[in-house]
GROMACS .gro file of C-alpha atoms in nm:
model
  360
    1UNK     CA    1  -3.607  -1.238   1.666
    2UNK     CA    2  -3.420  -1.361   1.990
    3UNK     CA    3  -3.637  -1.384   2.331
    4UNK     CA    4  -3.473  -1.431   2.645
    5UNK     CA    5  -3.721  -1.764   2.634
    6UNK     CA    6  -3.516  -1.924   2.349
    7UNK     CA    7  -3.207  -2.000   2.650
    8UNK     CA    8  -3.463  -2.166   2.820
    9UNK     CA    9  -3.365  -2.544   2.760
   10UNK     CA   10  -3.577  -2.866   2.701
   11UNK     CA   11  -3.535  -3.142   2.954
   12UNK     CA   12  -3.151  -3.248   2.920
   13UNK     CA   13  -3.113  -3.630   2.742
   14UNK     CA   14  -2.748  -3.695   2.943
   15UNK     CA   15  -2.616  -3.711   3.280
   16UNK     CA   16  -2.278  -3.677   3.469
   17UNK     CA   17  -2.206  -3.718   3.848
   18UNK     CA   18  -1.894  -3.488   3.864
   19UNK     CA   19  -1.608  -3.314   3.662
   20UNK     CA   20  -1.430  -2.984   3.582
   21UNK     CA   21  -1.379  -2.777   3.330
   22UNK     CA   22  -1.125  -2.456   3.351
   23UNK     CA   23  -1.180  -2.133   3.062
   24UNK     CA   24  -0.996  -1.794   3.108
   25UNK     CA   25  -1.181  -1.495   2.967
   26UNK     CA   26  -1.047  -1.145   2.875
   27UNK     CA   27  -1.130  -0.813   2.940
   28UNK     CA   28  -1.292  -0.563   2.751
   29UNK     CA   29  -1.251  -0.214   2.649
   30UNK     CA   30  -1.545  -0.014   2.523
   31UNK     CA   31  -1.500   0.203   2.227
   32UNK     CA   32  -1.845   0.330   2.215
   33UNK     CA   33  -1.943   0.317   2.637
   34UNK     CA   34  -2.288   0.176   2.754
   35UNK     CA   35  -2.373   0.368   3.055
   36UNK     CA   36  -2.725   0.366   3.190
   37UNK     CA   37  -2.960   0.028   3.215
   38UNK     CA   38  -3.281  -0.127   3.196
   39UNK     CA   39  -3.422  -0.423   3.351
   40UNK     CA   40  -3.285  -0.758   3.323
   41UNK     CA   41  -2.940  -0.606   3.234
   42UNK     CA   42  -3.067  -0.472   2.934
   43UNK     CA   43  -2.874  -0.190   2.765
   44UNK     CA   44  -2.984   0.166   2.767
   45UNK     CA   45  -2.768   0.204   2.458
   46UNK     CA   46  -2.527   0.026   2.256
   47UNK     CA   47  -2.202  -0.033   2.297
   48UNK     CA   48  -1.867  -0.146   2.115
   49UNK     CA   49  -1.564  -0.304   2.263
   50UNK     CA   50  -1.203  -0.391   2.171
   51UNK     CA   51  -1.162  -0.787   2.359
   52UNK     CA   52  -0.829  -0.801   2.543
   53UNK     CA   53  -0.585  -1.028   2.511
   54UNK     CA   54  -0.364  -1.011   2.854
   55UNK     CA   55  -0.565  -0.868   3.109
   56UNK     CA   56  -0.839  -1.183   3.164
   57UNK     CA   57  -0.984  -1.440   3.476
   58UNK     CA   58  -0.898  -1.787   3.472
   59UNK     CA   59  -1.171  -2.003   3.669
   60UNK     CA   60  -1.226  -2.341   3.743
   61UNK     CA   61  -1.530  -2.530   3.807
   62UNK     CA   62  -1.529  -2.815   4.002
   63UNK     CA   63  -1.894  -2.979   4.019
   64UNK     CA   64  -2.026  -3.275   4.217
   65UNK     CA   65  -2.386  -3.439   4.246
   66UNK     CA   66  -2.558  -3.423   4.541
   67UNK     CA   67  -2.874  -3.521   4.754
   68UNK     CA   68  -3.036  -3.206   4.875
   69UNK     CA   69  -3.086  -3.018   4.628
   70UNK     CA   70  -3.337  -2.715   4.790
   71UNK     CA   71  -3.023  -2.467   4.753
   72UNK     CA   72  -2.737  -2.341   4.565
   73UNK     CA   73  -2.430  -2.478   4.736
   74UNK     CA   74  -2.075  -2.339   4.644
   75UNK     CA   75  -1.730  -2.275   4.775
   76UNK     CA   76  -1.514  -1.936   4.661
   77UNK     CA   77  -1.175  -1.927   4.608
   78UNK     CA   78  -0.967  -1.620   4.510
   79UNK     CA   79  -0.620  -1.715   4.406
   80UNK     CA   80  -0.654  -2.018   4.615
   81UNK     CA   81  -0.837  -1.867   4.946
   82UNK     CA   82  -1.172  -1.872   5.034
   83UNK     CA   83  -1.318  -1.489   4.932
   84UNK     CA   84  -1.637  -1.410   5.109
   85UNK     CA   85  -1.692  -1.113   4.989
   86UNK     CA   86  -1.765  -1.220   4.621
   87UNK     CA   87  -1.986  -1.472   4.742
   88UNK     CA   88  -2.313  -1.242   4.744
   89UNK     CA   89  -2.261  -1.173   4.370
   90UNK     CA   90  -2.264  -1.515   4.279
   91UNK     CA   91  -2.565  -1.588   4.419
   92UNK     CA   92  -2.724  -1.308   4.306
   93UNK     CA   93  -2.601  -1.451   3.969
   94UNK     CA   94  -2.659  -1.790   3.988
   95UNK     CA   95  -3.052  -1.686   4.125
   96UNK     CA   96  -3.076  -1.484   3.804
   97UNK     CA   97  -2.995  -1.756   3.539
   98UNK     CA   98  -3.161  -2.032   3.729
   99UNK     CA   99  -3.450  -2.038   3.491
  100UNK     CA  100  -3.196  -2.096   3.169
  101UNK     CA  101  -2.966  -2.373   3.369
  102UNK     CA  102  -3.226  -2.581   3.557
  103UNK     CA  103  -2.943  -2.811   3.684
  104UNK     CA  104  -2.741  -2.537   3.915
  105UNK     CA  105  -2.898  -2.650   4.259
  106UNK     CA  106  -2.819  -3.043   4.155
  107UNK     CA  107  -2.457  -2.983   4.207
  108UNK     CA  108  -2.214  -2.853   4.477
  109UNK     CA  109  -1.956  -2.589   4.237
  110UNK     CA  110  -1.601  -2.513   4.358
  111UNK     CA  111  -1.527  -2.201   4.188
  112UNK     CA  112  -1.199  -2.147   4.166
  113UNK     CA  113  -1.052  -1.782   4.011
  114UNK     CA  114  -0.766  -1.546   3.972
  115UNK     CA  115  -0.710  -1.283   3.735
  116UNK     CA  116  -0.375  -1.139   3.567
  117UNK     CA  117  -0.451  -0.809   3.679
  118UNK     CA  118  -0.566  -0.620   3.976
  119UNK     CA  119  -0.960  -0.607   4.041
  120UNK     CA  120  -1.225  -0.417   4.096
  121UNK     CA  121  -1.012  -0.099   4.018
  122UNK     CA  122  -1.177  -0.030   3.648
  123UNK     CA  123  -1.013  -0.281   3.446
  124UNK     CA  124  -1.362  -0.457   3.396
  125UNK     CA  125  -1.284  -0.759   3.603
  126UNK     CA  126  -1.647  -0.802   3.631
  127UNK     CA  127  -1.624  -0.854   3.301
  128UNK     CA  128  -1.403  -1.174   3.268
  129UNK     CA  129  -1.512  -1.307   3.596
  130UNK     CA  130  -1.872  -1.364   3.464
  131UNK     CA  131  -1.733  -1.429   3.111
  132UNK     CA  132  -1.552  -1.695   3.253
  133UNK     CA  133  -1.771  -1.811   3.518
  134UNK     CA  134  -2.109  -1.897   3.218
  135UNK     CA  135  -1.831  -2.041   2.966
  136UNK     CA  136  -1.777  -2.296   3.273
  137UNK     CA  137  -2.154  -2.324   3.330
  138UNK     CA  138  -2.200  -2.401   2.926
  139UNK     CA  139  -1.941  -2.664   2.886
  140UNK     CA  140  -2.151  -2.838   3.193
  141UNK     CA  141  -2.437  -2.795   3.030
  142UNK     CA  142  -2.304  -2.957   2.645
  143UNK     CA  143  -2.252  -3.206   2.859
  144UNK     CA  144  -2.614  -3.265   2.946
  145UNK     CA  145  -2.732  -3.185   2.592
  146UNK     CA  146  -2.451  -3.277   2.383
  147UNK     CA  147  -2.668  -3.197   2.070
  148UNK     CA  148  -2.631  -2.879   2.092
  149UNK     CA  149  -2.436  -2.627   1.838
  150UNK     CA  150  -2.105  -2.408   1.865
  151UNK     CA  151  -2.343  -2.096   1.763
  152UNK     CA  152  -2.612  -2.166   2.042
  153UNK     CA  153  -2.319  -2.257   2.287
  154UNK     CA  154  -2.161  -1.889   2.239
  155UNK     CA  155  -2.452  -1.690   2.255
  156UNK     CA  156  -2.605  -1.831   2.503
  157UNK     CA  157  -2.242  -1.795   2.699
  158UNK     CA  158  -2.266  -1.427   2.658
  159UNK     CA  159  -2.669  -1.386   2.755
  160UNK     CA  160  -2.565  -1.568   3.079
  161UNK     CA  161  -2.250  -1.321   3.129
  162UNK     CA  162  -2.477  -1.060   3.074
  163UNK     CA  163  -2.695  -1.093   3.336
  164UNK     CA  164  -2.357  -1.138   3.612
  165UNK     CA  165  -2.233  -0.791   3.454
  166UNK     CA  166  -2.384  -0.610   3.159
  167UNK     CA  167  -1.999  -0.551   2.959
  168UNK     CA  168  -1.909  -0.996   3.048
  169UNK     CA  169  -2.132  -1.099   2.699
  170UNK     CA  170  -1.877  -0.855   2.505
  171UNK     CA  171  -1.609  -1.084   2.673
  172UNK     CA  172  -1.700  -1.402   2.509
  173UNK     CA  173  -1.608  -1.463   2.158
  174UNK     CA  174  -1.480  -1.222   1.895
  175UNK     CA  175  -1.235  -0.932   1.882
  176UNK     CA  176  -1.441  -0.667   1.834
  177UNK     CA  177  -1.780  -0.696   1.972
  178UNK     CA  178  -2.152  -0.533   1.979
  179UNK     CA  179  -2.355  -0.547   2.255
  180UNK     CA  180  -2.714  -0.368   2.236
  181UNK     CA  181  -3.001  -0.302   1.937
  182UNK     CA  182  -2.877  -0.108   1.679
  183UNK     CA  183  -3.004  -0.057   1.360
  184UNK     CA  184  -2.706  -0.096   1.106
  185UNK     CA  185  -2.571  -0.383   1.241
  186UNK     CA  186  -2.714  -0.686   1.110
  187UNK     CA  187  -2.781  -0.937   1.427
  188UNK     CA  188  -2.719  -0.691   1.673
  189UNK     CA  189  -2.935  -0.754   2.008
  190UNK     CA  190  -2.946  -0.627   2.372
  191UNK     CA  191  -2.941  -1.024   2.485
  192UNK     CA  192  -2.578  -1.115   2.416
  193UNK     CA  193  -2.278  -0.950   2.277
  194UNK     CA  194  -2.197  -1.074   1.868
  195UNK     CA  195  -1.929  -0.991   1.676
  196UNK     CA  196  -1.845  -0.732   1.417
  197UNK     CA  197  -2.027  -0.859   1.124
  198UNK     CA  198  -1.841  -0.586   0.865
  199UNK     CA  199  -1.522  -0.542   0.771
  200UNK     CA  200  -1.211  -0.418   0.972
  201UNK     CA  201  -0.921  -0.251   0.832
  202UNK     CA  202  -0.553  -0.366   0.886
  203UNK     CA  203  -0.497  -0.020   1.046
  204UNK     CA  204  -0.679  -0.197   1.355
  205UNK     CA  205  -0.575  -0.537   1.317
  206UNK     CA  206  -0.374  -0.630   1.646
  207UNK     CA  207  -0.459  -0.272   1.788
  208UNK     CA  208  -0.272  -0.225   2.142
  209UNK     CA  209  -0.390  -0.128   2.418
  210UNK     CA  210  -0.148  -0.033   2.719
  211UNK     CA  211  -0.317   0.029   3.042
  212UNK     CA  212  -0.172   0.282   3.272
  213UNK     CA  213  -0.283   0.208   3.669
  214UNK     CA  214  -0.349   0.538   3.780
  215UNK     CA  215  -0.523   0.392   4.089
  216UNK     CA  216  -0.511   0.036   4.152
  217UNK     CA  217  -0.803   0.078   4.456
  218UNK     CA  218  -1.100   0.008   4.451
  219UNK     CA  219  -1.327   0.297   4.287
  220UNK     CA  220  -1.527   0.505   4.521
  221UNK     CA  221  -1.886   0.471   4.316
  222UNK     CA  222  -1.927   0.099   4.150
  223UNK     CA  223  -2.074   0.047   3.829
  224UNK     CA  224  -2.373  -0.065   3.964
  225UNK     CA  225  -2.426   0.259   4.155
  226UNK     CA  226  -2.349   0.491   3.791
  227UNK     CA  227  -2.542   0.327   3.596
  228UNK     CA  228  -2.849   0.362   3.819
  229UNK     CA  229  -2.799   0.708   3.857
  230UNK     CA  230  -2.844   0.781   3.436
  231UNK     CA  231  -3.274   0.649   3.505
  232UNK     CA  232  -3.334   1.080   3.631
  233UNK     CA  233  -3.013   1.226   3.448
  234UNK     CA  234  -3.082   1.548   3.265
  235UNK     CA  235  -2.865   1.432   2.946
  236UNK     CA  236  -2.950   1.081   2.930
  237UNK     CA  237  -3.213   1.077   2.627
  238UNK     CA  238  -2.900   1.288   2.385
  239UNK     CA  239  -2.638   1.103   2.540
  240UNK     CA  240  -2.844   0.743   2.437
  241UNK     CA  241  -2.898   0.899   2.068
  242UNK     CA  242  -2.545   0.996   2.085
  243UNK     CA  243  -2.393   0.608   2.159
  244UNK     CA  244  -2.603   0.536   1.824
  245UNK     CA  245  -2.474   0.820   1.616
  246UNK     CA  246  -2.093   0.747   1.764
  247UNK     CA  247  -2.128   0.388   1.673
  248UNK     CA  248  -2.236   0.408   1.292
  249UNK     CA  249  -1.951   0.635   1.265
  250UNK     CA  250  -1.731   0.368   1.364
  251UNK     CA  251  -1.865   0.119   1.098
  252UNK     CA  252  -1.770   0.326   0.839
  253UNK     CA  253  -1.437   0.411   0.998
  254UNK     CA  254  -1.373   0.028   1.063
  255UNK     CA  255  -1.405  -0.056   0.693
  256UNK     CA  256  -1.201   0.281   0.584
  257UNK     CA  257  -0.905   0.234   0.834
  258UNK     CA  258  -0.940   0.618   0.907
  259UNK     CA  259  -0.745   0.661   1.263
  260UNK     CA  260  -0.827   1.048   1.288
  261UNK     CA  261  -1.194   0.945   1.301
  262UNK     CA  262  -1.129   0.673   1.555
  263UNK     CA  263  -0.957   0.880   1.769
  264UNK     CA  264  -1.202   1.138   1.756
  265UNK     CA  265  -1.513   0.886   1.853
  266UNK     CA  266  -1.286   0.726   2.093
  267UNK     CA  267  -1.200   0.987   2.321
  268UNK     CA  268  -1.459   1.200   2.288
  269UNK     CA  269  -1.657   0.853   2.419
  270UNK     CA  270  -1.459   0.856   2.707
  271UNK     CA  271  -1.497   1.215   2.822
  272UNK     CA  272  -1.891   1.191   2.805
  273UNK     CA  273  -1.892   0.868   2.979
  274UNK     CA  274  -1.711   1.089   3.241
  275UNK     CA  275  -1.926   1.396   3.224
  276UNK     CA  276  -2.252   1.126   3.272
  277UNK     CA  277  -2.072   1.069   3.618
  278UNK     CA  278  -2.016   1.437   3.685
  279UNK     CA  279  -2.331   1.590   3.590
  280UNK     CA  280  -2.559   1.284   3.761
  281UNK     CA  281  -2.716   1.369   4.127
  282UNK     CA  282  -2.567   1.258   4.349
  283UNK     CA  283  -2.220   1.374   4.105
  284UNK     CA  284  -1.905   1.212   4.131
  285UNK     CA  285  -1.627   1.217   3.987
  286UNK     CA  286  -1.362   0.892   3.918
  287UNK     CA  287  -1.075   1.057   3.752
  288UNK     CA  288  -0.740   1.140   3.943
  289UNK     CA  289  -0.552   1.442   3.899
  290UNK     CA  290  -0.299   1.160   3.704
  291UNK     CA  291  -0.550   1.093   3.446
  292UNK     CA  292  -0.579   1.435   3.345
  293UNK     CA  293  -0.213   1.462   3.294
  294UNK     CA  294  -0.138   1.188   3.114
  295UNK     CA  295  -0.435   1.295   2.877
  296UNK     CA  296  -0.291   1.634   2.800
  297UNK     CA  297   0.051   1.496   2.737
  298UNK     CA  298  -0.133   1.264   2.492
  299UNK     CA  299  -0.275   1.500   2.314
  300UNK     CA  300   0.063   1.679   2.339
  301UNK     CA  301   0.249   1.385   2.234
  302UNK     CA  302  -0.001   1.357   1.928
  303UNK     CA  303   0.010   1.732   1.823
  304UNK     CA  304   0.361   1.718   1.796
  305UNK     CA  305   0.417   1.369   1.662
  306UNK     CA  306   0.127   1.313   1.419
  307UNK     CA  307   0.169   0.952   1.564
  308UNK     CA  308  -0.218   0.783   1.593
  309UNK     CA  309  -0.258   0.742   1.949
  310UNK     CA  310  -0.559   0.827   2.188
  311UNK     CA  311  -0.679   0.719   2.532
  312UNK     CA  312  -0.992   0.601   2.625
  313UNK     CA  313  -1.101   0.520   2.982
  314UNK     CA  314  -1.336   0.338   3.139
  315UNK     CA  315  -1.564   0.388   3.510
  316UNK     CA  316  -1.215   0.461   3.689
  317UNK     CA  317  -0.935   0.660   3.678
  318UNK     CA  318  -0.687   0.434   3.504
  319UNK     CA  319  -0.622   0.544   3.116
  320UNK     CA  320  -0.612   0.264   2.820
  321UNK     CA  321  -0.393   0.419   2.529
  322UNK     CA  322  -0.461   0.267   2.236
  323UNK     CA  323  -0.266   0.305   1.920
  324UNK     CA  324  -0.191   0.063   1.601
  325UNK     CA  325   0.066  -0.208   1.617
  326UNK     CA  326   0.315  -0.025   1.356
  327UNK     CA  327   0.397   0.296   1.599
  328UNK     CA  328   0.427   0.032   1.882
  329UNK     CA  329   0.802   0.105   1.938
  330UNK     CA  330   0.710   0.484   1.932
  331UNK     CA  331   0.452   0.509   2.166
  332UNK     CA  332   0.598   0.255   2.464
  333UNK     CA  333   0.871   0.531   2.452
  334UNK     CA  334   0.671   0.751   2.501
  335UNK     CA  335   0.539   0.565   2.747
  336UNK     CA  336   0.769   0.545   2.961
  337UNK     CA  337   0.978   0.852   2.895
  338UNK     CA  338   0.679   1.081   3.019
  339UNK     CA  339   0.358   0.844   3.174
  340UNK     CA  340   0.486   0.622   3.370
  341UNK     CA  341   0.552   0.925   3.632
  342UNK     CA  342   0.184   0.948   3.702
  343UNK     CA  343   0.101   0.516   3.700
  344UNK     CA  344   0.061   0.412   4.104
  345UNK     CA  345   0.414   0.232   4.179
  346UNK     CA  346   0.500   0.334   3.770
  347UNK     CA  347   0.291   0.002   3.669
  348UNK     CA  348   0.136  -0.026   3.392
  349UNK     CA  349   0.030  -0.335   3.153
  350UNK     CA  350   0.065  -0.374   2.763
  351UNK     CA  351  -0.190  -0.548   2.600
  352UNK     CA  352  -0.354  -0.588   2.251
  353UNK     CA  353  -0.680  -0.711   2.101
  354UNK     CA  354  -0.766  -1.054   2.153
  355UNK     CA  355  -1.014  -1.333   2.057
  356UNK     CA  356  -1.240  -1.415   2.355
  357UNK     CA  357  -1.284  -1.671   2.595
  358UNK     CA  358  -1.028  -1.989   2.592
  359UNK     CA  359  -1.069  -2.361   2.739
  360UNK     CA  360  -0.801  -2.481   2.904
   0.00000   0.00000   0.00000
């Protein structure tokens, strides 16, 4: 069984004076929702995502030795300019995983970062930030242990992500991804994110996922603040049994390819994620009057059509519709015959499952 302990490493047997390495990372998008944590970033429940392929942060890491070394000493940039305001949550993060990468206060980092999409607007660009941030801080560190294996390399990737933002270690490697303890699935564990060890159907090989921006501003309540808020919530012991219930469903629909079942889990995911928010004290709501049409004219669509496609959303008011690649022509009419009305400046962004994080 994993500790956090095992990440701790043995004196490193190489060294290097300066470099850079440069990874993009993808978003995720939850299937089953973890909402509600412990300590340490641990998981109140488990949680299953669909990796992105489109929607990701490319950073590079520039890293130099230096002389004083009582500090963590970085520079910021955002698309190129100095960002200030993100500098607090790196060094939150880089205080957290100091134990498990001993060398961070031997270097001065230039972080460098931009993202294909817009961020902190519920497209989890937490998520690929800190995904791509620890896949930069690994390849430093295979540097200074160069012993050490592809499988201990990954998993120790996502652990780190995990502790910048819980949903990052589902970001790392694999298209379909488990984060959090859960019975059934063999080598599950709330310290990293691993992927789907079963069988997946063709139905959701390639899945899409096109993401309508309802509201491309920053959401009112963060993350942070919602998941804090399930620790006194009357519903949060059911809703934590319910994430485990939800998610053996889906390992039987995975291997059967059934899409009526997946849509069912799916969105009925996404509404109690959303009813958590509404029913916590303080209560708050992060849907727009937009997200509730486009999910009527979904299920509209879907009545009339008997094409397989569903929405899912995640802490925000922007709506993912997922669907398989074969009724892709179908639905992107759809699309933009009747949705694109309620998307902010009609944008929206197609994207599909991907594989994880990239070097480049």
């Amino acid at each position: 069984m994993f500790t956090a302990a095992d990440f701790i490493p043995n004196p490193y047997t190489s060294t290097i004076e300066k470099g850079n390495f440069e990874w993009s990372a993808p978003s995720n998008i939850a299937l089953v929702k973890y909402w509600g944590k412990k300590d340490n970033q641990i998981p109140a429940n488990p949680s299953v995502s669909f990796t992105l392929n489109n929607c990701k942060t490319i950073t590079k890491l520039g890293f130099e030795k230096r002389t004083n070394q009582n500090s963590f000493s970085f520079d910021l940039l955002f698309e190129g300019k100095p960002k200030e305001d993100f500098k607090p949550k790196i060094q939150k993060f880089l205080e957290r995983v100091e134990v498990y990468l001993p060398f961070l206060k031997d270097y001065h980092f230039t972080i460098d970062t931009q993202n294909t999409f817009p961020h902190s607007s519920g497209i989890a660009s937490s998520a690929s930030g800190m995904a791509a941030l620890a896949m930069n801080f690994m390849s430093l560190e295979k540097l200074l242990n160069p012993e050490m294996t592809d499988e201990y390399f990954y998993q120790k990737a996502s652990f780190l992500a995990r502790l910048g933002s819980g949903s990052a270690c589902r970001s790392v490697k694999g298209n379909v991804v488990v984060w959090g303890n859960q019975a059934n699935i063999e080598g599950s564990t709330d310290l990293f994110g691993v992927e789907f060890p079963y069988n997946i159907h063709e139905n959701f090989k390639n899945y899409q996922d096109t993401i309508l921006l309802v509201d491309k501003g920053e959401k009112q309540v963060s993350s942070t603040v919602g998941h804090d808020l399930m620790h006194n919530h009357p519903y949060a012991e059911r809703r934590f049994a319910q994430a485990h219930e939800n998610l053996d469903k889906l390992i039987a629909i995975f291997e059967s390819g059934n899409l009526e079942e997946f849509i069912k889990v799916v969105e009925s995911e996404a509404l109690t994620l959303h009813a958590m928010m509404m029913t916590s004290m303080p209560y708050f709501i992060l849907m727009k009057p937009n997200t509730l049409q486009i999910i009527n004219a979904i299920w509209k669509f879907r009545n009339e059509t008997q094409i397989p496609v569903c929405f899912t959303l995640d802490a925000g008011a922007n709506v993912h519709v997922l669907y398989p690649e074969n009724v892709t022509e179908k639905v992107l009419q759809f699309i933009q015959n009747e949705l694109v009305v309620f998307c902010q400046n009609s944008q929206y962004i197609c994207d599909k499952i991907g594989e994880g994080a990239i070097a480049l």
